[in-house]
Short mmCIF file of C-alpha atoms in Angstrom, two decimals:
data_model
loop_
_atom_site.label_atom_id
_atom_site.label_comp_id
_atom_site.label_asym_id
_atom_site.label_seq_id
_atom_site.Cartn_x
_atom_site.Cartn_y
_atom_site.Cartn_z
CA UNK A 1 0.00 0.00 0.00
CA UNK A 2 1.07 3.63 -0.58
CA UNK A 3 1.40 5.60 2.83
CA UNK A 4 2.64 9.10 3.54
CA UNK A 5 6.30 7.67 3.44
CA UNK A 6 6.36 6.58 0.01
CA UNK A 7 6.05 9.81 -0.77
CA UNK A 8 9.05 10.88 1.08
CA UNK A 9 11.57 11.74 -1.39
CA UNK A 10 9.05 13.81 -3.55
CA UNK A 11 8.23 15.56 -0.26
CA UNK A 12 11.59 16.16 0.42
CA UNK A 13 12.41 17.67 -3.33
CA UNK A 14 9.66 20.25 -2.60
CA UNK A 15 10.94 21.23 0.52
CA UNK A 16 14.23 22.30 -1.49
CA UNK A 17 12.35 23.98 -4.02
CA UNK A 18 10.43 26.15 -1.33
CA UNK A 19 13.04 26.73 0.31
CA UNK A 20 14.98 28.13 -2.86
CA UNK A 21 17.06 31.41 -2.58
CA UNK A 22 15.72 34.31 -5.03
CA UNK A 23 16.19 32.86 -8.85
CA UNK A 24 19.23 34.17 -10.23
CA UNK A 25 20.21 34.60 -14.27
CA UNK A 26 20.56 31.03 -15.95
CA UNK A 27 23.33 30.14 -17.62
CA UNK A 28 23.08 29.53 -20.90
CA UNK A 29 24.26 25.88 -20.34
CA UNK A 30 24.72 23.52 -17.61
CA UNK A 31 28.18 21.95 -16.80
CA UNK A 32 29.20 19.50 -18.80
CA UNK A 33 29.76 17.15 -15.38
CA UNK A 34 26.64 18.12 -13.99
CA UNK A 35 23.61 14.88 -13.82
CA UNK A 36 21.44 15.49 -11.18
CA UNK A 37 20.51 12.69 -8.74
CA UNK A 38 17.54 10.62 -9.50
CA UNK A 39 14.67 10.37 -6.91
CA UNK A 40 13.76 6.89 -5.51
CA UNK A 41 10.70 5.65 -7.11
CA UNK A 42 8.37 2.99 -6.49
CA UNK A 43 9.03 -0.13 -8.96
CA UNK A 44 6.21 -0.98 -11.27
CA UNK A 45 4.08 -3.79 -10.83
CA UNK A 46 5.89 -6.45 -13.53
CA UNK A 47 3.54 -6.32 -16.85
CA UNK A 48 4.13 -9.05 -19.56
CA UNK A 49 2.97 -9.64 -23.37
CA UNK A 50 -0.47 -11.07 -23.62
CA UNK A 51 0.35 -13.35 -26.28
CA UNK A 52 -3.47 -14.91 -26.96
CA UNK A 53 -6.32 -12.90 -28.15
CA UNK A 54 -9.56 -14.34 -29.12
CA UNK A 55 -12.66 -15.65 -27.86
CA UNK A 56 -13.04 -18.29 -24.75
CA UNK A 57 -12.15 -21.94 -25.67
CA UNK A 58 -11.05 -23.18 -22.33
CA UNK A 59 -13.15 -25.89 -20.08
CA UNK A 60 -16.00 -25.18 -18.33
CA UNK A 61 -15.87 -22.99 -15.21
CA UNK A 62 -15.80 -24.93 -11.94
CA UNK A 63 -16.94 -21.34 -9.81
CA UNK A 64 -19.51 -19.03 -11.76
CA UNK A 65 -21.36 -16.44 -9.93
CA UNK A 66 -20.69 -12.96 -8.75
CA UNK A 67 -18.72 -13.45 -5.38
CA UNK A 68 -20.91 -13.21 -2.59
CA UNK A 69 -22.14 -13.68 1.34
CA UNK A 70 -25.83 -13.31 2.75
CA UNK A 71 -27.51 -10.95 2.10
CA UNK A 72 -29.33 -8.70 4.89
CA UNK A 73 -31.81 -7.56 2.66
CA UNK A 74 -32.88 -7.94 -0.88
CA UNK A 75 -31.95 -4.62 -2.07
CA UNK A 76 -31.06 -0.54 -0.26
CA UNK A 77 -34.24 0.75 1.22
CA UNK A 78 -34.83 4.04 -0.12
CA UNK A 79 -34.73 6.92 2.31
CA UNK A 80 -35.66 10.30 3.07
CA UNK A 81 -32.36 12.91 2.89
CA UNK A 82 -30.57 13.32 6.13
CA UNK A 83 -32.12 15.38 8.49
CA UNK A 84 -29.06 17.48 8.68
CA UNK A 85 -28.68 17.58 5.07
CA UNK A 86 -30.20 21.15 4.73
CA UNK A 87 -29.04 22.30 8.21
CA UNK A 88 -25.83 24.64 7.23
CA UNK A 89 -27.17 28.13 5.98
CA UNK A 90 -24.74 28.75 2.92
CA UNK A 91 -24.69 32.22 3.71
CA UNK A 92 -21.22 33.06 2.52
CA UNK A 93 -20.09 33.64 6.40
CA UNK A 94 -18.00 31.47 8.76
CA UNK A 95 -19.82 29.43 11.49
CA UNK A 96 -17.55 27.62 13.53
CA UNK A 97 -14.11 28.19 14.72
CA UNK A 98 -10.92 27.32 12.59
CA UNK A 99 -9.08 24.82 13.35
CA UNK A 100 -6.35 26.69 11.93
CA UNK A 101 -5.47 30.01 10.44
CA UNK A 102 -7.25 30.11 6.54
CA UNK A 103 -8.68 26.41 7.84
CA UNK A 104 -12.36 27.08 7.74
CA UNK A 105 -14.26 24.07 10.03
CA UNK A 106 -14.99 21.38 7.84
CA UNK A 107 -14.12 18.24 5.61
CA UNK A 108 -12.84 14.76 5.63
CA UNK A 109 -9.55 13.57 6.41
CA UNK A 110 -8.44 17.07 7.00
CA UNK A 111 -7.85 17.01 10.77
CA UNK A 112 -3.93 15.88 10.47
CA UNK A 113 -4.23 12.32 10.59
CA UNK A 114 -1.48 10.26 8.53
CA UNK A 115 -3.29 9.14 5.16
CA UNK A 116 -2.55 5.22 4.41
CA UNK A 117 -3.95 4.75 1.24
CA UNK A 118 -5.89 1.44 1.51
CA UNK A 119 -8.91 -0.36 1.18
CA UNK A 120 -11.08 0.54 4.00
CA UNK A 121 -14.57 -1.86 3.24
CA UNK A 122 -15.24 -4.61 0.98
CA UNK A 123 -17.18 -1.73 -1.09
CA UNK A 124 -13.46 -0.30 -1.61
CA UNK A 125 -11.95 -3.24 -2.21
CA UNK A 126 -14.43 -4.48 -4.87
CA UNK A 127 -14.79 -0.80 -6.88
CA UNK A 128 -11.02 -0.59 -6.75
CA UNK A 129 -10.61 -4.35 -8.05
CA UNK A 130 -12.86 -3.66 -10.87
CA UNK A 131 -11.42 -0.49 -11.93
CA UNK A 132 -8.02 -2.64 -12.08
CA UNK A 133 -9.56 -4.73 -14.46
CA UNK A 134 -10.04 -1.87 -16.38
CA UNK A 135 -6.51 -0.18 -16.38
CA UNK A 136 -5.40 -3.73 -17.25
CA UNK A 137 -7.47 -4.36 -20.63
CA UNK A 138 -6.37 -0.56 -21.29
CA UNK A 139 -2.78 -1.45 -21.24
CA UNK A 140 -3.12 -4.12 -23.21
CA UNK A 141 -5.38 -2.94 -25.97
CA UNK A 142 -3.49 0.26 -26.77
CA UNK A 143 -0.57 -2.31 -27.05
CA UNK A 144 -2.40 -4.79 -29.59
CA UNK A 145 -3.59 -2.36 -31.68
CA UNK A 146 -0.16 -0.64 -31.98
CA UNK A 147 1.27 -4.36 -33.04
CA UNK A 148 -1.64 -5.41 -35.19
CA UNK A 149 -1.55 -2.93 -37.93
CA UNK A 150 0.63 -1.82 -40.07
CA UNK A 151 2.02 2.11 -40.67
CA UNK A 152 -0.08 1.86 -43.63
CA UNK A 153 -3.03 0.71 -41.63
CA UNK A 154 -2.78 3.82 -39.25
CA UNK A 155 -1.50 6.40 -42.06
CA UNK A 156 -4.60 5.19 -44.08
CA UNK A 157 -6.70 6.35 -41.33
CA UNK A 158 -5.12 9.63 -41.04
CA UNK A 159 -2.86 8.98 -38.15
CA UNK A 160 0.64 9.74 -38.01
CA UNK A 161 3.81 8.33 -36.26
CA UNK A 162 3.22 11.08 -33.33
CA UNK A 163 -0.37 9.94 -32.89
CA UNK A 164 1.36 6.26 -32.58
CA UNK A 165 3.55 7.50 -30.08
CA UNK A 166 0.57 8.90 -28.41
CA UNK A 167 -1.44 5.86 -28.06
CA UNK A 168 2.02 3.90 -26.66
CA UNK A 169 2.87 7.00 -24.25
CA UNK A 170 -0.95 6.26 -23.46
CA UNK A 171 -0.10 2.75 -22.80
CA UNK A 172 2.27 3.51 -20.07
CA UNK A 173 0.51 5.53 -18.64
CA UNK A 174 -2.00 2.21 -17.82
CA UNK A 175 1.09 0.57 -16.32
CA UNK A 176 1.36 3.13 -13.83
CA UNK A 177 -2.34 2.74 -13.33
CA UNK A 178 -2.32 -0.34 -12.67
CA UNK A 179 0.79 -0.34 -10.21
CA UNK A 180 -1.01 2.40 -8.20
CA UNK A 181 -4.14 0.13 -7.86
CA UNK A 182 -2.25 -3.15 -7.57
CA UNK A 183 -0.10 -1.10 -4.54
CA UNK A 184 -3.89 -0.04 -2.85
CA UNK A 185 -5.28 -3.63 -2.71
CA UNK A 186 -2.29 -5.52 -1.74
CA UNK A 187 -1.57 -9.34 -2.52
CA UNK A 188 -5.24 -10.03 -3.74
CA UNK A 189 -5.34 -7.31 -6.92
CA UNK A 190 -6.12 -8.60 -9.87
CA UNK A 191 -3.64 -9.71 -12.55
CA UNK A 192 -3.31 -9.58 -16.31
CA UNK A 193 -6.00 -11.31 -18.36
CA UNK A 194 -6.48 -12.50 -22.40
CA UNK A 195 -8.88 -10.68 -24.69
CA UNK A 196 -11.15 -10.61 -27.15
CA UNK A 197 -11.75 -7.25 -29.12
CA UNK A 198 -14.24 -6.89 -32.10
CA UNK A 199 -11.83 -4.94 -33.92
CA UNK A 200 -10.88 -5.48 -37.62
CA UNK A 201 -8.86 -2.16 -38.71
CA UNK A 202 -7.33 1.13 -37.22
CA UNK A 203 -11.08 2.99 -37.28
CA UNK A 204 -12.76 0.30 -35.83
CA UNK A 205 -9.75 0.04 -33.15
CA UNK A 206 -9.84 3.75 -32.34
CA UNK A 207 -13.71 3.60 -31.86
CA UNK A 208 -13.25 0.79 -29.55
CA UNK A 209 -10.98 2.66 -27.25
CA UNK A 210 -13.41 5.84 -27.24
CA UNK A 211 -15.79 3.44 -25.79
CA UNK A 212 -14.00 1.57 -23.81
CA UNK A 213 -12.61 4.46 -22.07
CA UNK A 214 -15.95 5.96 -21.77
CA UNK A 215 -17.41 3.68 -19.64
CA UNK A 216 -14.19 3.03 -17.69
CA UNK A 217 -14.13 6.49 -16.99
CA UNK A 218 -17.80 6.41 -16.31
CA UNK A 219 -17.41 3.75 -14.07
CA UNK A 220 -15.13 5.53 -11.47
CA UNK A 221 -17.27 8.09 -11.21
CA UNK A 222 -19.99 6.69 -10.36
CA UNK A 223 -18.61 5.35 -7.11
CA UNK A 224 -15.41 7.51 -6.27
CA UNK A 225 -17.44 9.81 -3.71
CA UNK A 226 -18.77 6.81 -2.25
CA UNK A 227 -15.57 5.14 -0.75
CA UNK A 228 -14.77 4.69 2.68
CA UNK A 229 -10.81 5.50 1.24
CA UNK A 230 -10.85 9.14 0.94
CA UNK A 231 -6.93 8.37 0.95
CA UNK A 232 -7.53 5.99 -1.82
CA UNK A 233 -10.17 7.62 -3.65
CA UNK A 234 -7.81 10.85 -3.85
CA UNK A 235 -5.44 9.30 -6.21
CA UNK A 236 -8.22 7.16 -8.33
CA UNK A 237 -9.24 10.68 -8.87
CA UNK A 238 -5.59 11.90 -10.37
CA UNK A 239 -5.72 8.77 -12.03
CA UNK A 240 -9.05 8.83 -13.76
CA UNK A 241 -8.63 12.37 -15.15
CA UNK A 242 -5.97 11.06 -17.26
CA UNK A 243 -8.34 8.55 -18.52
CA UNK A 244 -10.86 11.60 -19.11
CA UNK A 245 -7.94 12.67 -21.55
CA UNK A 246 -7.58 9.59 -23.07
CA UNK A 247 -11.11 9.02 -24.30
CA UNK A 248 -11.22 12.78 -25.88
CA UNK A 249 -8.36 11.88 -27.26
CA UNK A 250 -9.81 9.16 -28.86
CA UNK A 251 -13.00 10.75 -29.87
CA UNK A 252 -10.33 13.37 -31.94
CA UNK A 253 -8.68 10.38 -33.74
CA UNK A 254 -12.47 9.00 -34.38
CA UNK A 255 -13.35 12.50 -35.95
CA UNK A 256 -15.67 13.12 -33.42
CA UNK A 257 -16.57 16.75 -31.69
CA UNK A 258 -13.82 16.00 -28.74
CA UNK A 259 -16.35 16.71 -25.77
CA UNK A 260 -19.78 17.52 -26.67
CA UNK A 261 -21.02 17.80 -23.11
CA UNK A 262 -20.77 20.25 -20.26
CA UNK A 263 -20.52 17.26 -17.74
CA UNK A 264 -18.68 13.50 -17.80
CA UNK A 265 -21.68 10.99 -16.58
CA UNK A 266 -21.36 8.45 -13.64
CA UNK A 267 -22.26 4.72 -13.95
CA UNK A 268 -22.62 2.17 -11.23
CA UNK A 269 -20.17 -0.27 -10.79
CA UNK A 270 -22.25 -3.19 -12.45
CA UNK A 271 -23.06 -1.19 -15.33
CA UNK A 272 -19.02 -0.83 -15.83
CA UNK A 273 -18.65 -4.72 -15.38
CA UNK A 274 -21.57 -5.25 -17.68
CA UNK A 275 -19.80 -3.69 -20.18
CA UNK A 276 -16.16 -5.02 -19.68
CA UNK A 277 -16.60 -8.49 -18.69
CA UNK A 278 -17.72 -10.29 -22.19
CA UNK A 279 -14.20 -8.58 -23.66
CA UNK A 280 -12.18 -10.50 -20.88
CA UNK A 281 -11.46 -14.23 -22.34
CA UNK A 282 -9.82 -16.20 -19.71
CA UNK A 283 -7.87 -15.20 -16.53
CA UNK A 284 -5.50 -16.92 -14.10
CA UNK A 285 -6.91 -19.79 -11.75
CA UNK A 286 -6.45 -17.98 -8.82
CA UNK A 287 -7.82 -14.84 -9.74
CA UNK A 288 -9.82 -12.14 -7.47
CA UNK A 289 -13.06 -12.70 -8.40
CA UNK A 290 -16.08 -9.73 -8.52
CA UNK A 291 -19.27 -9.01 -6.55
CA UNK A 292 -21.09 -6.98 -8.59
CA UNK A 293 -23.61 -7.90 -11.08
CA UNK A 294 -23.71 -8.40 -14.86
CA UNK A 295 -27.06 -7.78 -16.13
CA UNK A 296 -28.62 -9.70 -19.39
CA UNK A 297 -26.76 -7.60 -22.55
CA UNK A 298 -28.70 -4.63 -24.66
CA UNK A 299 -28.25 -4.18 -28.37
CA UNK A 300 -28.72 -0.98 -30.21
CA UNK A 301 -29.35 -2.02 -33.27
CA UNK A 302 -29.24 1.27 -35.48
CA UNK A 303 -27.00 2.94 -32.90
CA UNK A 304 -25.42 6.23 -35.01
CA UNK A 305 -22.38 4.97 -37.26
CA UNK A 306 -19.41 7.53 -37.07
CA UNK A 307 -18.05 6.80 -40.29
CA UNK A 308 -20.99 7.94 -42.36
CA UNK A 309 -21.22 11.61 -43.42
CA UNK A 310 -24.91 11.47 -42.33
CA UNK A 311 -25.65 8.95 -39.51
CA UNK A 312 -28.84 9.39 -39.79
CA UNK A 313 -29.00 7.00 -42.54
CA UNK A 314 -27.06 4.71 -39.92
CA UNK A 315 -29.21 0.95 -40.85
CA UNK A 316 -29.44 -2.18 -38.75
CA UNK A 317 -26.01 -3.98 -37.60
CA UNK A 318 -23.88 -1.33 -38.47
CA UNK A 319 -21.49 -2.41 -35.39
CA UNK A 320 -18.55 -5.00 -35.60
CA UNK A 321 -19.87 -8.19 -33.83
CA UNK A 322 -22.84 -8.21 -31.45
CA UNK A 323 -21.51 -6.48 -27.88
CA UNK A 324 -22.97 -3.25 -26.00
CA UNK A 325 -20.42 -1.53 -26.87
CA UNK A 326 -19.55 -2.93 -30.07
CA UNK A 327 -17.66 -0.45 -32.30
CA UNK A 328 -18.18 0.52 -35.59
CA UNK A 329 -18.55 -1.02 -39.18
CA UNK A 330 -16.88 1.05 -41.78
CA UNK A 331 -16.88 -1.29 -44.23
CA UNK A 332 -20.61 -1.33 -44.44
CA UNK A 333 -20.89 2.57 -45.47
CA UNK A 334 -20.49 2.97 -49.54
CA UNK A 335 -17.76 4.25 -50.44
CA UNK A 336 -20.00 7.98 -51.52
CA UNK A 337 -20.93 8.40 -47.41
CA UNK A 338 -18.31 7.12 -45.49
CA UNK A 339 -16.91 10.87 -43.84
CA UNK A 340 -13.46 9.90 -43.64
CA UNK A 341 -11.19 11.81 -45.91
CA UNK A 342 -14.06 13.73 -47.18
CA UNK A 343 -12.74 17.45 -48.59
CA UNK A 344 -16.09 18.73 -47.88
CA UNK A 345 -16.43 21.49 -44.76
CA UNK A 346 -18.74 20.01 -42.46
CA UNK A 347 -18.84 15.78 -44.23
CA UNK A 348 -15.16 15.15 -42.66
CA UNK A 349 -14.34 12.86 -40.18
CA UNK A 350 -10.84 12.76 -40.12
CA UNK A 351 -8.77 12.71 -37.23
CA UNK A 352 -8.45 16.00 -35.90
CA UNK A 353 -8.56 18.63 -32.82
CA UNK A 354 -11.78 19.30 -33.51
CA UNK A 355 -14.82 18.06 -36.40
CA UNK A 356 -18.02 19.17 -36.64
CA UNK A 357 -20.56 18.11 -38.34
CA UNK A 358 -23.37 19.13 -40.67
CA UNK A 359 -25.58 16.53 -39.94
CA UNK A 360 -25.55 15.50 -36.28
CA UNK A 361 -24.89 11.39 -35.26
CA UNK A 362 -28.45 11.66 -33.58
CA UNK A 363 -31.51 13.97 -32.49
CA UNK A 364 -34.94 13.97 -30.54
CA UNK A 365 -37.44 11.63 -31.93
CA UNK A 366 -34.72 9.54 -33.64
CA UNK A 367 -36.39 6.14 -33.52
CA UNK A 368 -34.23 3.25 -31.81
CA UNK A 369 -34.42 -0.27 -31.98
CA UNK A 370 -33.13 -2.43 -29.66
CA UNK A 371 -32.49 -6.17 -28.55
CA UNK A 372 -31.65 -8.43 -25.99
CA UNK A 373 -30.50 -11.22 -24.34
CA UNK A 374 -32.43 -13.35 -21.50
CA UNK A 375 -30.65 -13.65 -18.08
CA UNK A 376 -28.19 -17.00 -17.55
CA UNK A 377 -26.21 -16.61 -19.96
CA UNK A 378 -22.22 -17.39 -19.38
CA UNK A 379 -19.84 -14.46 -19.45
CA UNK A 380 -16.74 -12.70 -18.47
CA UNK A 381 -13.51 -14.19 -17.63
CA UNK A 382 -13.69 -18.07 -18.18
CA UNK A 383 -17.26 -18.10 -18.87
CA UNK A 384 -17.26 -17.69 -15.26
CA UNK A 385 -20.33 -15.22 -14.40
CA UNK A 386 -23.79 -15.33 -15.01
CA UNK A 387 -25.80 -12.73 -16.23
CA UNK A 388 -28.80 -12.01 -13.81
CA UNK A 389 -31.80 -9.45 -13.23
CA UNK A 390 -33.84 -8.75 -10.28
CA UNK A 391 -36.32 -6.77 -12.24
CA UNK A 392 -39.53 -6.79 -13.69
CA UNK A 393 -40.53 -7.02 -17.81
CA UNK A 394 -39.30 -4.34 -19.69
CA UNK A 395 -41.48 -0.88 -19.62
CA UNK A 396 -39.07 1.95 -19.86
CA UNK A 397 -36.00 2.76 -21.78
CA UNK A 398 -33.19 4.67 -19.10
CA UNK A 399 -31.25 7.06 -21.15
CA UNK A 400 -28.02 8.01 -18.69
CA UNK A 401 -26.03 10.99 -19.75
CA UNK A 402 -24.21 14.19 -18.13
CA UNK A 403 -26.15 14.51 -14.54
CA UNK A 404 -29.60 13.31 -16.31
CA UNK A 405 -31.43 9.88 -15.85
CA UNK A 406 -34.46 10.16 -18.94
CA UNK A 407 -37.16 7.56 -19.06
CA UNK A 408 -38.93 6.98 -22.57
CA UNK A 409 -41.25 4.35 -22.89
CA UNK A 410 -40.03 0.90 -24.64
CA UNK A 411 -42.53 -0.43 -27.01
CA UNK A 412 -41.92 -4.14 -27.69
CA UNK A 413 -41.77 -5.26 -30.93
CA UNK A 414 -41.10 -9.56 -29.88
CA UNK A 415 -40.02 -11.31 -26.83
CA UNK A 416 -36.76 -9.39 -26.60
CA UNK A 417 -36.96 -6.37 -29.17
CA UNK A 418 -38.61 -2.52 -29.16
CA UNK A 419 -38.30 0.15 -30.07
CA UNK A 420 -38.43 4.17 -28.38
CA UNK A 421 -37.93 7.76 -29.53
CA UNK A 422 -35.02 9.31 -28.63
CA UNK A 423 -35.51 12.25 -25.77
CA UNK A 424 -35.38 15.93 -26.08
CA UNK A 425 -33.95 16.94 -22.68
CA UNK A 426 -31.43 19.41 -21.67
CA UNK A 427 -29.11 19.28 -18.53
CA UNK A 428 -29.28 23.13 -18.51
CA UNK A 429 -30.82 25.33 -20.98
CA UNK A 430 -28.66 25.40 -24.60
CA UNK A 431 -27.22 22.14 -23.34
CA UNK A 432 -28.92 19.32 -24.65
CA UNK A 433 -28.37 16.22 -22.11
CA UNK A 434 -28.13 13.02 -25.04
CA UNK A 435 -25.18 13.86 -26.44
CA UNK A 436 -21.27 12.25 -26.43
CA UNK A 437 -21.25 8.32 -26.08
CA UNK A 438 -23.73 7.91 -23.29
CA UNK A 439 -25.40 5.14 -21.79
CA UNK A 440 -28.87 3.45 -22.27
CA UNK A 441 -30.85 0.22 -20.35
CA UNK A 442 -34.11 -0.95 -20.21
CA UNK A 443 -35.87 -0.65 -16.82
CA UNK A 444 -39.07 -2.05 -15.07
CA UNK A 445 -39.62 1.01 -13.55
CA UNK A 446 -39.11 4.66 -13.86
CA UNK A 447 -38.16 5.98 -10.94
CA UNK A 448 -35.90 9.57 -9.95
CA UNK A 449 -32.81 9.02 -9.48
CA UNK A 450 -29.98 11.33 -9.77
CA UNK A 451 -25.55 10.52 -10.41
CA UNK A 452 -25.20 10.62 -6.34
CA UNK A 453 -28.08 7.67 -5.92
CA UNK A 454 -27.97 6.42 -9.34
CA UNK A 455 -26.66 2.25 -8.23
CA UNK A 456 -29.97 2.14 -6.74
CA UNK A 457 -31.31 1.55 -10.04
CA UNK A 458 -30.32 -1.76 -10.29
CA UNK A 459 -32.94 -4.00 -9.33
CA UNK A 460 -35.04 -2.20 -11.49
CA UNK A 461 -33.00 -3.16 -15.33
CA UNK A 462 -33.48 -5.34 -17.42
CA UNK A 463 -31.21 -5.41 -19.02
CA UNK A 464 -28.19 -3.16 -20.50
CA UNK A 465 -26.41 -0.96 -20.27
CA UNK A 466 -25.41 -0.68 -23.74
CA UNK A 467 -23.38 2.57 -25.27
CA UNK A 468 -25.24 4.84 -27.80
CA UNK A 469 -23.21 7.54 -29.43
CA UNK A 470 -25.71 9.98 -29.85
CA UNK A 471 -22.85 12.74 -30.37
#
């Protein structure tokens, strides 16, 4: 684990640097014998080559399940706010002595005691271990894709050698992501896994990481202010703000309009696992296993292709493979709408700081079919967990984006497909809230929730989530 001490030596260099005399003129050179000395690092945690990438083809698990104990009840009662919730006037005026001099009274963790940076509940431990699972499938996807296609491949796409270097610098950046988690949760963190992506060429690849990263990022959000680890949760939150980088990134080299949204949405933790699991093939015997829940998958079926100059005209199955966050199919766009290269101000979709587009991916009243799959099904690492709902039949269609949670109603078109109209709601005014790659699942009920609460919306889906890039 990380404690106050690892941090010693970088304490130490700021001391010096405070303590400073008054900057003098710099030479125009140091000496030739001058190398300053490094600072002590922590080592990090040994990575190796995943060398097999593909689809599960091992035996069948002997464990499958979610990890679990008893339960004390069958799901989180839902309560009125805290009586004291309301209690502090906000009046701009201080209230109770300082504990110090510009200290005003207040916060957590801020009373002196020495941070250890740890898992503090099994609700740590378990949010932490999933995120690792995360920064793991990052670090190796960014590395796969690299090694998988050619210069031609990427040039072909409009990407050059410094945008390679860019996704391999991002790379690294996973493996200190991974050490920092892997230093957190001690002995029991997860390890490297195989993969399966549903990725044929560079377009497809870089639309793949904008997702994945979406709901990776997503996924720490939705929990970070929930941890008993304030220590911990501290440097998630250094952590996932890279991430945040990465996936607008990403959205640049998919000729997208980098960040279309005036807030980053939160997802619960299962929704996250949902997501990731059926993309992790097989993992180490002794692996940490998961507690939280992967819910029965959701198809778009016409979600809003990228690649075409109007998406609009996106049809059925315009995805590689059949996932929930499957990415796109540009070889299914003729050759007189596909955006990329297009000289055209406005049709374009090459990679680039910014695109934006005539036509938008998506709009109120867009009409959006979906399907899914029935609970049991095996998936995940191993075939090892089992897809499960609590909830009802399917009523409502949740559309999860910025700080909104929309309900539209689901129509049902068979057993397990509908249909709904896409919703025209704003998180503030001139700020339409379905926008970005955002999240959708179908729901039994359609009850308020908002991003502090939103996990207790689990019982009530279906099934999903599944990503729709509305923007």
């Amino acid at each position: 684990m990380y404690t106050a001490s690892s941090f010693a030596a970088i304490l130490a260099l700021a001391s010096a640097i405070i303590a400073a005399p008054a900057p003098q003129a710099a030479p125009t050179s140091a000496p030739a014998s001058y190398v300053p000395a490094p600072v002590p690092a922590p080592p990090d945690v040994p990575v190796t080559n995943v060398t097999s990438h593909g689809p599960y083809t091992g035996p069948a698990p002997t464990t499958t399940g979610a990890l679990t104990t008893t339960f004390l009840a069958a799901s989180i009662p839902m309560l009125p706010p805290n009586p004291t919730a309301t209690t502090y006037p906000s009046d701009g005026m201080l209230h109770d002595p300082e504990p110090a001099p510009y200290m005003p009274a207040g916060g957590l963790g801020t009373n002196g005691t020495e941070p250890v940076y740890n898992a503090k509940s099994d609700f740590d431990f378990e949010s932490l271990a999933a995120t690792l699972y995360q920064e793991w499938i990052e670090l190796d996807l960014f590395h796969w894709g690299l090694a998988t296609f050619s210069v031609e491949d990427f040039e072909a796409a409009g990407l050059t050698a410094t945008d390679r270097s860019l996704i391999e610098f991002m790379a690294d950046q996973e493996v200190g992501h991974a050490t920092l988690l892997t230093n957190i949760l001690g002995p029991a963190a997860p390890v490297q896994c195989t993969y399966n992506y549903p990725v044929n060429s560079v377009r497809e690849f870089v639309d793949f990481n904008q997702k994945l990263t979406r709901f990776g990022e997503s996924g720490v959000y939705g929990f970070l202010n929930h941890l008993d680890s304030r220590e911990a949760g501290q440097l998630l939150l250094q952590s996932i703000s890279t991430e945040a980088r990465q996936q607008m990134i990403f959205r640049q080299f998919d000729g997208l309009f980098p960040m279309p949204v005036w807030f980053e949405v939160g997802i619960p933790q299962s929704w996250a696992w949902t997501l990731l699991a059926p993309y992790i093939s097989s993992c180490p015997a002794n692996q940490t296993r998961l507690a939280w829940q992967n819910f029965p998958a959701l198809y778009v079926e016409n979600n809003p292709n990228p690649a075409r100059i109007n998406a609009n005209r996106t049809g059925f199955g315009e995805t590689i493979g059949n996932s929930s966050a499957a990415p796109l199919n540009e070889t299914v766009v003729p050759l007189a709408d596909t955006c990329l290269n297009n000289t055209v101000v406005g049709e374009d979709c090459s990679p680039a700081i910014s695109q934006n587009r005539s036509e938008p991916l998506s709009f109120p009243g867009r009409q959006v079919f979906f399907s899914w799959e029935e609970p049991g099904k095996l998936v995940g690492p191993n075939n090892s967990y089992v897809t499960t709902t609590m909830a009802g039949a399917p009523v409502y269609v949740a559309w999860v984006s910025q700080l909104n949670l929309t309900y539209t109603d689901l129509t049902l078109t068979g057993p397990t497909a509908g249909y709904t109209f896409q919703p025209n709601s704003s998180t503030f005014a001139n700020d339409p809230a379905v926008n970005g790659t955002m999240f959708v699942a179908l729901t039994s009920a359609n009850i308020t929730f908002t991003p502090f609460n939103l996990s207790m919306i689990n019982p009530f889906v279906v099934a999903g989530p599944a990503l729709y890039q509305a923007g």
